[in-house]
């Protein structure tokens, strides 16, 4: 109420409302992430990221903890309207890895998530190649084989392809996770084995080797025997035996 010097009065009134923010009860939530949980990856440097948001209040980015296989990288970008993204890129050895994230909003609601994945960037290998590369065999019956090895995801048997002299023999060979074996009769000459396989991560291995079959006796002349040249009446004076001069071709 206001009064002037001649006693005129007037009054005014007003009000205001104080609104206290309501603390949310819903923790931040994970919208998307990569790689997929329990996935198998063939690259040694995948980008690991997660995207999350909060429905009630903004989250406290300073409280965010993101771990990659016990390493603590941190690259959090974003805002409340579009969401927040954390990512990490590095080199990973073959084997199992995990990423974990813990985020908290300003209402102290906490969310923790964990994803696991396996890196397999190494192709399978073949060893104990039989016949060995470059060998010459003196038999037509030939056993062809190799042993398989893949230390992480294993050899995908459906991917194995074996060719002998460029003819696919996969269905005729004995193939299992340890390798393959194939027995056949081959003509004399040069022969080539081609082997292709991949592991369950999609890494491809190609192996080829050659060998030769030669069952023909050494060439010893037109009569098939050793050609002998002698001098009549010429004897070895020590043994009393004739001296034999000859050549095997």
PDB file of C-alpha atoms in Angstrom:
ATOM      1  CA  UNK A   1       0.000   0.000   0.000  1.00  0.00           C
ATOM      2  CA  UNK A   2       1.289   3.425  -1.023  1.00  0.00           C
ATOM      3  CA  UNK A   3       0.082   6.857   0.383  1.00  0.00           C
ATOM      4  CA  UNK A   4       1.023  10.289  -0.926  1.00  0.00           C
ATOM      5  CA  UNK A   5       1.225  13.543   1.054  1.00  0.00           C
ATOM      6  CA  UNK A   6      -2.508  14.314   0.734  1.00  0.00           C
ATOM      7  CA  UNK A   7      -3.476  10.839   1.873  1.00  0.00           C
ATOM      8  CA  UNK A   8      -4.277   9.327  -1.506  1.00  0.00           C
ATOM      9  CA  UNK A   9      -3.618   5.598  -1.329  1.00  0.00           C
ATOM     10  CA  UNK A  10      -3.207   2.738  -3.713  1.00  0.00           C
ATOM     11  CA  UNK A  11      -2.316  -0.859  -3.321  1.00  0.00           C
ATOM     12  CA  UNK A  12      -0.534  -3.457  -5.463  1.00  0.00           C
ATOM     13  CA  UNK A  13      -0.141  -7.189  -5.098  1.00  0.00           C
ATOM     14  CA  UNK A  14       1.810  -9.850  -7.043  1.00  0.00           C
ATOM     15  CA  UNK A  15       2.898 -13.428  -6.698  1.00  0.00           C
ATOM     16  CA  UNK A  16       5.553 -15.746  -8.104  1.00  0.00           C
ATOM     17  CA  UNK A  17       5.897 -19.500  -8.292  1.00  0.00           C
ATOM     18  CA  UNK A  18       9.077 -21.402  -7.489  1.00  0.00           C
ATOM     19  CA  UNK A  19       9.329 -24.680  -9.382  1.00  0.00           C
ATOM     20  CA  UNK A  20      11.755 -27.221  -8.004  1.00  0.00           C
ATOM     21  CA  UNK A  21      13.173 -29.619 -10.609  1.00  0.00           C
ATOM     22  CA  UNK A  22      11.883 -33.121 -10.224  1.00  0.00           C
ATOM     23  CA  UNK A  23      14.657 -35.634 -10.073  1.00  0.00           C
ATOM     24  CA  UNK A  24      14.239 -38.394 -12.620  1.00  0.00           C
ATOM     25  CA  UNK A  25      14.236 -42.031 -11.578  1.00  0.00           C
ATOM     26  CA  UNK A  26      15.187 -43.481 -14.955  1.00  0.00           C
ATOM     27  CA  UNK A  27      18.889 -44.090 -15.553  1.00  0.00           C
ATOM     28  CA  UNK A  28      20.572 -43.329 -18.888  1.00  0.00           C
ATOM     29  CA  UNK A  29      19.896 -45.960 -21.537  1.00  0.00           C
ATOM     30  CA  UNK A  30      22.003 -47.445 -24.292  1.00  0.00           C
ATOM     31  CA  UNK A  31      20.579 -46.712 -27.746  1.00  0.00           C
ATOM     32  CA  UNK A  32      23.072 -48.556 -29.952  1.00  0.00           C
ATOM     33  CA  UNK A  33      26.559 -49.971 -29.864  1.00  0.00           C
ATOM     34  CA  UNK A  34      29.147 -51.631 -32.095  1.00  0.00           C
ATOM     35  CA  UNK A  35      30.476 -54.243 -32.527  1.00  0.00           C
ATOM     36  CA  UNK A  36      27.574 -56.519 -31.713  1.00  0.00           C
ATOM     37  CA  UNK A  37      27.815 -58.422 -28.472  1.00  0.00           C
ATOM     38  CA  UNK A  38      29.610 -61.794 -28.842  1.00  0.00           C
ATOM     39  CA  UNK A  39      30.519 -61.011 -32.446  1.00  0.00           C
ATOM     40  CA  UNK A  40      33.520 -62.313 -34.409  1.00  0.00           C
ATOM     41  CA  UNK A  41      35.596 -59.642 -36.177  1.00  0.00           C
ATOM     42  CA  UNK A  42      38.243 -60.131 -38.860  1.00  0.00           C
ATOM     43  CA  UNK A  43      39.881 -56.705 -38.586  1.00  0.00           C
ATOM     44  CA  UNK A  44      42.518 -55.985 -35.910  1.00  0.00           C
ATOM     45  CA  UNK A  45      41.396 -52.366 -35.484  1.00  0.00           C
ATOM     46  CA  UNK A  46      37.593 -52.167 -35.186  1.00  0.00           C
ATOM     47  CA  UNK A  47      35.916 -48.959 -34.078  1.00  0.00           C
ATOM     48  CA  UNK A  48      34.190 -49.609 -30.751  1.00  0.00           C
ATOM     49  CA  UNK A  49      31.425 -47.154 -29.911  1.00  0.00           C
ATOM     50  CA  UNK A  50      28.220 -46.763 -27.950  1.00  0.00           C
ATOM     51  CA  UNK A  51      25.433 -44.204 -28.152  1.00  0.00           C
ATOM     52  CA  UNK A  52      23.225 -43.446 -25.160  1.00  0.00           C
ATOM     53  CA  UNK A  53      20.779 -40.880 -23.796  1.00  0.00           C
ATOM     54  CA  UNK A  54      18.778 -39.980 -20.712  1.00  0.00           C
ATOM     55  CA  UNK A  55      15.021 -39.510 -20.726  1.00  0.00           C
ATOM     56  CA  UNK A  56      14.714 -37.393 -17.575  1.00  0.00           C
ATOM     57  CA  UNK A  57      17.813 -35.360 -16.867  1.00  0.00           C
ATOM     58  CA  UNK A  58      21.154 -34.752 -18.482  1.00  0.00           C
ATOM     59  CA  UNK A  59      23.859 -37.165 -17.481  1.00  0.00           C
ATOM     60  CA  UNK A  60      27.094 -36.281 -15.815  1.00  0.00           C
ATOM     61  CA  UNK A  61      29.732 -36.791 -18.503  1.00  0.00           C
ATOM     62  CA  UNK A  62      32.520 -36.322 -15.949  1.00  0.00           C
ATOM     63  CA  UNK A  63      31.401 -39.519 -14.217  1.00  0.00           C
ATOM     64  CA  UNK A  64      31.475 -41.642 -17.376  1.00  0.00           C
ATOM     65  CA  UNK A  65      33.935 -44.541 -17.360  1.00  0.00           C
ATOM     66  CA  UNK A  66      34.615 -46.410 -20.596  1.00  0.00           C
ATOM     67  CA  UNK A  67      37.041 -49.340 -20.554  1.00  0.00           C
ATOM     68  CA  UNK A  68      38.403 -51.367 -23.458  1.00  0.00           C
ATOM     69  CA  UNK A  69      40.063 -54.603 -22.302  1.00  0.00           C
ATOM     70  CA  UNK A  70      41.097 -52.839 -19.066  1.00  0.00           C
ATOM     71  CA  UNK A  71      42.380 -49.782 -20.967  1.00  0.00           C
ATOM     72  CA  UNK A  72      40.568 -46.586 -20.042  1.00  0.00           C
ATOM     73  CA  UNK A  73      40.108 -44.495 -23.201  1.00  0.00           C
ATOM     74  CA  UNK A  74      37.641 -41.645 -23.184  1.00  0.00           C
ATOM     75  CA  UNK A  75      36.103 -39.684 -26.009  1.00  0.00           C
ATOM     76  CA  UNK A  76      32.608 -38.554 -25.098  1.00  0.00           C
ATOM     77  CA  UNK A  77      30.847 -36.117 -27.413  1.00  0.00           C
ATOM     78  CA  UNK A  78      27.247 -35.012 -27.827  1.00  0.00           C
ATOM     79  CA  UNK A  79      24.488 -33.201 -25.963  1.00  0.00           C
ATOM     80  CA  UNK A  80      21.181 -33.829 -24.250  1.00  0.00           C
ATOM     81  CA  UNK A  81      19.037 -33.343 -27.333  1.00  0.00           C
ATOM     82  CA  UNK A  82      20.929 -35.582 -29.739  1.00  0.00           C
ATOM     83  CA  UNK A  83      22.445 -38.061 -27.301  1.00  0.00           C
ATOM     84  CA  UNK A  84      25.988 -38.926 -26.369  1.00  0.00           C
ATOM     85  CA  UNK A  85      28.563 -41.033 -28.127  1.00  0.00           C
ATOM     86  CA  UNK A  86      31.701 -42.672 -26.791  1.00  0.00           C
ATOM     87  CA  UNK A  87      34.137 -44.322 -29.181  1.00  0.00           C
ATOM     88  CA  UNK A  88      37.550 -45.907 -29.225  1.00  0.00           C
ATOM     89  CA  UNK A  89      39.770 -47.157 -32.048  1.00  0.00           C
ATOM     90  CA  UNK A  90      42.975 -49.097 -31.518  1.00  0.00           C
ATOM     91  CA  UNK A  91      44.869 -52.238 -32.426  1.00  0.00           C
ATOM     92  CA  UNK A  92      43.699 -55.515 -30.913  1.00  0.00           C
ATOM     93  CA  UNK A  93      45.539 -58.810 -30.821  1.00  0.00           C
ATOM     94  CA  UNK A  94      43.708 -61.952 -31.900  1.00  0.00           C
ATOM     95  CA  UNK A  95      41.524 -63.220 -29.078  1.00  0.00           C
ATOM     96  CA  UNK A  96      38.668 -62.166 -26.807  1.00  0.00           C
ATOM     97  CA  UNK A  97      38.054 -58.538 -25.864  1.00  0.00           C
ATOM     98  CA  UNK A  98      35.440 -56.595 -23.940  1.00  0.00           C
ATOM     99  CA  UNK A  99      34.189 -53.047 -23.599  1.00  0.00           C
ATOM    100  CA  UNK A 100      32.389 -51.753 -20.539  1.00  0.00           C
ATOM    101  CA  UNK A 101      30.752 -48.397 -19.869  1.00  0.00           C
ATOM    102  CA  UNK A 102      29.288 -46.853 -16.730  1.00  0.00           C
ATOM    103  CA  UNK A 103      27.334 -43.589 -16.990  1.00  0.00           C
ATOM    104  CA  UNK A 104      25.481 -41.550 -14.360  1.00  0.00           C
ATOM    105  CA  UNK A 105      23.031 -38.688 -14.693  1.00  0.00           C
ATOM    106  CA  UNK A 106      22.677 -35.726 -12.352  1.00  0.00           C
ATOM    107  CA  UNK A 107      19.973 -37.579 -10.421  1.00  0.00           C
ATOM    108  CA  UNK A 108      22.605 -40.202  -9.561  1.00  0.00           C
ATOM    109  CA  UNK A 109      20.909 -42.866 -11.649  1.00  0.00           C
ATOM    110  CA  UNK A 110      23.595 -45.258 -12.900  1.00  0.00           C
ATOM    111  CA  UNK A 111      23.680 -47.486 -15.974  1.00  0.00           C
ATOM    112  CA  UNK A 112      26.418 -50.040 -16.709  1.00  0.00           C
ATOM    113  CA  UNK A 113      26.732 -52.028 -19.932  1.00  0.00           C
ATOM    114  CA  UNK A 114      29.270 -54.522 -21.222  1.00  0.00           C
ATOM    115  CA  UNK A 115      29.867 -55.975 -24.707  1.00  0.00           C
ATOM    116  CA  UNK A 116      32.254 -58.752 -25.697  1.00  0.00           C
ATOM    117  CA  UNK A 117      33.756 -59.611 -29.064  1.00  0.00           C
ATOM    118  CA  UNK A 118      36.503 -61.755 -30.556  1.00  0.00           C
ATOM    119  CA  UNK A 119      39.146 -60.580 -33.020  1.00  0.00           C
ATOM    120  CA  UNK A 120      40.473 -63.108 -35.542  1.00  0.00           C
ATOM    121  CA  UNK A 121      42.518 -61.339 -38.227  1.00  0.00           C
ATOM    122  CA  UNK A 122      44.835 -64.268 -39.050  1.00  0.00           C
ATOM    123  CA  UNK A 123      44.035 -66.727 -41.871  1.00  0.00           C
ATOM    124  CA  UNK A 124      44.235 -70.469 -41.201  1.00  0.00           C
ATOM    125  CA  UNK A 125      47.420 -72.304 -42.169  1.00  0.00           C
ATOM    126  CA  UNK A 126      48.235 -75.651 -43.779  1.00  0.00           C
ATOM    127  CA  UNK A 127      51.221 -77.782 -42.812  1.00  0.00           C
ATOM    128  CA  UNK A 128      52.638 -81.286 -43.358  1.00  0.00           C
ATOM    129  CA  UNK A 129      51.937 -81.053 -47.091  1.00  0.00           C
ATOM    130  CA  UNK A 130      52.074 -84.527 -48.632  1.00  0.00           C
ATOM    131  CA  UNK A 131      53.680 -85.236 -51.043  1.00  0.00           C
ATOM    132  CA  UNK A 132      56.098 -82.478 -50.136  1.00  0.00           C
ATOM    133  CA  UNK A 133      56.590 -79.660 -52.595  1.00  0.00           C
ATOM    134  CA  UNK A 134      58.918 -80.560 -55.479  1.00  0.00           C
ATOM    135  CA  UNK A 135      59.341 -84.234 -54.574  1.00  0.00           C
ATOM    136  CA  UNK A 136      59.625 -86.985 -57.239  1.00  0.00           C
ATOM    137  CA  UNK A 137      57.654 -90.162 -56.494  1.00  0.00           C
ATOM    138  CA  UNK A 138      58.399 -93.560 -57.991  1.00  0.00           C
ATOM    139  CA  UNK A 139      54.902 -94.939 -57.464  1.00  0.00           C
ATOM    140  CA  UNK A 140      51.604 -94.198 -59.181  1.00  0.00           C
ATOM    141  CA  UNK A 141      49.516 -94.727 -56.031  1.00  0.00           C
ATOM    142  CA  UNK A 142      49.722 -91.388 -54.264  1.00  0.00           C
ATOM    143  CA  UNK A 143      48.408 -90.126 -50.928  1.00  0.00           C
ATOM    144  CA  UNK A 144      47.765 -86.378 -50.857  1.00  0.00           C
ATOM    145  CA  UNK A 145      47.168 -84.675 -47.503  1.00  0.00           C
ATOM    146  CA  UNK A 146      47.637 -81.566 -45.361  1.00  0.00           C
ATOM    147  CA  UNK A 147      46.969 -80.526 -41.785  1.00  0.00           C
ATOM    148  CA  UNK A 148      44.821 -77.465 -40.885  1.00  0.00           C
ATOM    149  CA  UNK A 149      45.375 -74.972 -38.079  1.00  0.00           C
ATOM    150  CA  UNK A 150      43.451 -71.909 -36.937  1.00  0.00           C
ATOM    151  CA  UNK A 151      43.976 -70.887 -33.323  1.00  0.00           C
ATOM    152  CA  UNK A 152      41.017 -68.545 -32.803  1.00  0.00           C
ATOM    153  CA  UNK A 153      37.776 -69.181 -34.677  1.00  0.00           C
ATOM    154  CA  UNK A 154      38.701 -72.488 -36.362  1.00  0.00           C
ATOM    155  CA  UNK A 155      38.569 -73.661 -39.965  1.00  0.00           C
ATOM    156  CA  UNK A 156      35.165 -73.470 -41.639  1.00  0.00           C
ATOM    157  CA  UNK A 157      34.925 -76.893 -43.272  1.00  0.00           C
ATOM    158  CA  UNK A 158      32.256 -75.690 -45.679  1.00  0.00           C
ATOM    159  CA  UNK A 159      34.866 -73.358 -47.196  1.00  0.00           C
ATOM    160  CA  UNK A 160      37.475 -76.040 -47.917  1.00  0.00           C
ATOM    161  CA  UNK A 161      38.176 -76.636 -51.623  1.00  0.00           C
ATOM    162  CA  UNK A 162      40.845 -79.042 -52.885  1.00  0.00           C
ATOM    163  CA  UNK A 163      41.880 -79.341 -56.525  1.00  0.00           C
ATOM    164  CA  UNK A 164      44.261 -81.868 -58.061  1.00  0.00           C
ATOM    165  CA  UNK A 165      45.534 -80.839 -61.476  1.00  0.00           C
ATOM    166  CA  UNK A 166      42.758 -78.193 -61.481  1.00  0.00           C
ATOM    167  CA  UNK A 167      39.993 -80.791 -60.936  1.00  0.00           C
ATOM    168  CA  UNK A 168      37.899 -80.388 -57.772  1.00  0.00           C
ATOM    169  CA  UNK A 169      38.349 -83.470 -55.565  1.00  0.00           C
ATOM    170  CA  UNK A 170      36.882 -82.009 -52.365  1.00  0.00           C
ATOM    171  CA  UNK A 171      33.896 -84.345 -52.225  1.00  0.00           C
ATOM    172  CA  UNK A 172      36.120 -87.384 -52.741  1.00  0.00           C
ATOM    173  CA  UNK A 173      38.628 -86.459 -50.041  1.00  0.00           C
ATOM    174  CA  UNK A 174      38.381 -87.145 -46.321  1.00  0.00           C
ATOM    175  CA  UNK A 175      38.105 -83.691 -44.716  1.00  0.00           C
ATOM    176  CA  UNK A 176      37.797 -82.836 -41.019  1.00  0.00           C
ATOM    177  CA  UNK A 177      38.905 -80.073 -38.663  1.00  0.00           C
ATOM    178  CA  UNK A 178      42.434 -81.468 -38.493  1.00  0.00           C
ATOM    179  CA  UNK A 179      43.055 -81.621 -42.257  1.00  0.00           C
ATOM    180  CA  UNK A 180      42.353 -83.713 -45.351  1.00  0.00           C
ATOM    181  CA  UNK A 181      43.541 -86.904 -47.012  1.00  0.00           C
ATOM    182  CA  UNK A 182      43.035 -88.218 -50.548  1.00  0.00           C
ATOM    183  CA  UNK A 183      44.504 -91.335 -52.178  1.00  0.00           C
ATOM    184  CA  UNK A 184      44.528 -91.883 -55.933  1.00  0.00           C
ATOM    185  CA  UNK A 185      46.474 -93.409 -58.827  1.00  0.00           C
ATOM    186  CA  UNK A 186      48.324 -90.861 -60.943  1.00  0.00           C
ATOM    187  CA  UNK A 187      50.011 -91.040 -64.317  1.00  0.00           C
ATOM    188  CA  UNK A 188      53.683 -90.221 -64.640  1.00  0.00           C
ATOM    189  CA  UNK A 189      54.271 -86.495 -64.942  1.00  0.00           C
ATOM    190  CA  UNK A 190      53.901 -83.229 -63.029  1.00  0.00           C
ATOM    191  CA  UNK A 191      50.968 -82.711 -60.665  1.00  0.00           C
ATOM    192  CA  UNK A 192      49.608 -79.673 -58.799  1.00  0.00           C
ATOM    193  CA  UNK A 193      47.522 -79.456 -55.625  1.00  0.00           C
ATOM    194  CA  UNK A 194      45.471 -76.315 -54.887  1.00  0.00           C
ATOM    195  CA  UNK A 195      43.964 -75.811 -51.418  1.00  0.00           C
ATOM    196  CA  UNK A 196      41.622 -72.993 -50.427  1.00  0.00           C
ATOM    197  CA  UNK A 197      39.957 -72.533 -47.037  1.00  0.00           C
ATOM    198  CA  UNK A 198      38.790 -69.857 -44.617  1.00  0.00           C
ATOM    199  CA  UNK A 199      38.096 -69.555 -40.912  1.00  0.00           C
ATOM    200  CA  UNK A 200      34.795 -68.553 -39.337  1.00  0.00           C
ATOM    201  CA  UNK A 201      35.883 -64.908 -39.333  1.00  0.00           C
ATOM    202  CA  UNK A 202      36.200 -65.008 -43.133  1.00  0.00           C
ATOM    203  CA  UNK A 203      40.004 -64.906 -43.385  1.00  0.00           C
ATOM    204  CA  UNK A 204      41.021 -66.817 -46.539  1.00  0.00           C
ATOM    205  CA  UNK A 205      44.100 -68.992 -47.010  1.00  0.00           C
ATOM    206  CA  UNK A 206      45.361 -70.347 -50.343  1.00  0.00           C
ATOM    207  CA  UNK A 207      48.091 -72.987 -50.577  1.00  0.00           C
ATOM    208  CA  UNK A 208      49.452 -74.748 -53.654  1.00  0.00           C
ATOM    209  CA  UNK A 209      52.278 -77.185 -54.198  1.00  0.00           C
ATOM    210  CA  UNK A 210      53.589 -79.448 -56.957  1.00  0.00           C
ATOM    211  CA  UNK A 211      55.225 -82.858 -57.222  1.00  0.00           C
ATOM    212  CA  UNK A 212      56.183 -85.339 -59.916  1.00  0.00           C
ATOM    213  CA  UNK A 213      55.470 -89.025 -60.510  1.00  0.00           C
ATOM    214  CA  UNK A 214      58.147 -90.984 -62.403  1.00  0.00           C
ATOM    215  CA  UNK A 215      57.934 -94.755 -62.365  1.00  0.00           C
ATOM    216  CA  UNK A 216      60.085 -95.273 -65.494  1.00  0.00           C
ATOM    217  CA  UNK A 217      63.485 -97.012 -65.005  1.00  0.00           C
ATOM    218  CA  UNK A 218      66.578 -94.985 -65.939  1.00  0.00           C
ATOM    219  CA  UNK A 219      67.410 -94.993 -69.663  1.00  0.00           C
ATOM    220  CA  UNK A 220      70.208 -97.593 -70.157  1.00  0.00           C
ATOM    221  CA  UNK A 221      70.374 -97.754 -73.937  1.00  0.00           C
ATOM    222  CA  UNK A 222      68.276 -99.228 -76.736  1.00  0.00           C
ATOM    223  CA  UNK A 223      68.449-102.784 -75.336  1.00  0.00           C
ATOM    224  CA  UNK A 224      67.481-101.743 -71.855  1.00  0.00           C
ATOM    225  CA  UNK A 225      70.807-102.951 -70.445  1.00  0.00           C
ATOM    226  CA  UNK A 226      74.200-101.511 -69.707  1.00  0.00           C
ATOM    227  CA  UNK A 227      76.258-100.977 -72.836  1.00  0.00           C
ATOM    228  CA  UNK A 228      79.642-102.639 -72.301  1.00  0.00           C
ATOM    229  CA  UNK A 229      82.764-102.067 -74.350  1.00  0.00           C
ATOM    230  CA  UNK A 230      85.639-104.483 -73.842  1.00  0.00           C
ATOM    231  CA  UNK A 231      88.981-105.195 -75.368  1.00  0.00           C
ATOM    232  CA  UNK A 232      89.467-108.871 -76.120  1.00  0.00           C
ATOM    233  CA  UNK A 233      92.222-110.420 -74.104  1.00  0.00           C
ATOM    234  CA  UNK A 234      92.593-107.430 -71.817  1.00  0.00           C
ATOM    235  CA  UNK A 235      92.506-108.425 -68.183  1.00  0.00           C
ATOM    236  CA  UNK A 236      92.989-106.717 -64.894  1.00  0.00           C
ATOM    237  CA  UNK A 237      96.475-107.863 -63.910  1.00  0.00           C
ATOM    238  CA  UNK A 238      95.669-107.755 -60.200  1.00  0.00           C
ATOM    239  CA  UNK A 239      92.377-109.665 -60.059  1.00  0.00           C
ATOM    240  CA  UNK A 240      92.566-111.687 -63.251  1.00  0.00           C
ATOM    241  CA  UNK A 241      89.142-110.284 -64.247  1.00  0.00           C
ATOM    242  CA  UNK A 242      88.385-108.499 -67.505  1.00  0.00           C
ATOM    243  CA  UNK A 243      88.178-104.737 -67.380  1.00  0.00           C
ATOM    244  CA  UNK A 244      84.632-103.573 -68.229  1.00  0.00           C
ATOM    245  CA  UNK A 245      84.147-100.135 -69.724  1.00  0.00           C
ATOM    246  CA  UNK A 246      80.572 -98.966 -69.944  1.00  0.00           C
ATOM    247  CA  UNK A 247      78.162 -96.053 -69.583  1.00  0.00           C
ATOM    248  CA  UNK A 248      74.719 -95.826 -68.013  1.00  0.00           C
ATOM    249  CA  UNK A 249      72.534 -93.065 -69.450  1.00  0.00           C
TER     250      UNK A 249
END
